[in-house]
């Protein structure tokens, strides 16, 4: 569908704001970090203050901050998640990495949404669906080969992300 110049973004995980700063100082274009709740990595909980302090640092270096909200939400978590998303938006984070499609039904500010690798995106059809419902970036399943990645890239306008190293 689209033909854009090739751009490789180095996206680094960070357990906390100190690691995020080091990743940025060592060349990361973007960092993903857990917030104060609803993240799959329980030991990577950072306060809103931590994230609010990190965002201007990252932006000063031209880097972006993505916050993970990549767990399946229970009904009683929807309202707190909505409040957290608004708070994260107000800190200036660049995007949220999410798994639960229920977030699409919440009354949230216009923050960029990335579909987590936990969405298990393996097909052109699923990638198109996620792009159509508003995800600007999709993190492909780790098991895909290069020809499968290329096919998905050609079929959607969403930015494609994939892991080249590491595990959950």
mmCIF file of C-alpha atoms in Angstrom, residues 16-17 33-38 44-56 67 83-93:
data_model
loop_
_atom_site.group_PDB
_atom_site.id
_atom_site.type_symbol
_atom_site.label_atom_id
_atom_site.label_comp_id
_atom_site.label_asym_id
_atom_site.label_seq_id
_atom_site.Cartn_x
_atom_site.Cartn_y
_atom_site.Cartn_z
ATOM 1 C CA UNK A 16 12.957 2.252 35.164
ATOM 2 C CA UNK A 17 13.637 5.887 34.313
ATOM 3 C CA UNK A 33 8.672 1.594 29.994
ATOM 4 C CA UNK A 34 6.057 0.278 32.393
ATOM 5 C CA UNK A 35 3.774 2.722 34.121
ATOM 6 C CA UNK A 36 2.239 2.606 37.595
ATOM 7 C CA UNK A 37 -0.231 -0.099 36.584
ATOM 8 C CA UNK A 38 -1.628 -2.428 33.934
ATOM 9 C CA UNK A 44 8.765 -2.479 36.044
ATOM 10 C CA UNK A 45 6.346 -0.142 37.758
ATOM 11 C CA UNK A 46 7.231 3.525 37.453
ATOM 12 C CA UNK A 47 5.300 6.391 39.015
ATOM 13 C CA UNK A 48 3.646 9.128 36.999
ATOM 14 C CA UNK A 49 6.266 11.501 38.434
ATOM 15 C CA UNK A 50 9.075 9.244 37.121
ATOM 16 C CA UNK A 51 7.521 9.276 33.666
ATOM 17 C CA UNK A 52 6.722 13.005 33.752
ATOM 18 C CA UNK A 53 10.387 13.708 34.545
ATOM 19 C CA UNK A 54 11.595 11.313 31.834
ATOM 20 C CA UNK A 55 9.538 12.713 28.951
ATOM 21 C CA UNK A 56 11.246 16.135 28.627
ATOM 22 C CA UNK A 67 4.349 3.369 28.105
ATOM 23 C CA UNK A 83 -7.714 7.874 34.330
ATOM 24 C CA UNK A 84 -4.147 6.574 33.994
ATOM 25 C CA UNK A 85 -4.217 7.003 30.216
ATOM 26 C CA UNK A 86 -5.354 10.611 30.646
ATOM 27 C CA UNK A 87 -2.620 11.221 33.211
ATOM 28 C CA UNK A 88 0.012 9.687 30.910
ATOM 29 C CA UNK A 89 -1.214 11.816 28.020
ATOM 30 C CA UNK A 90 -0.848 14.879 30.235
ATOM 31 C CA UNK A 91 2.792 13.963 30.987
ATOM 32 C CA UNK A 92 3.518 14.112 27.255
ATOM 33 C CA UNK A 93 4.274 10.443 26.577
#
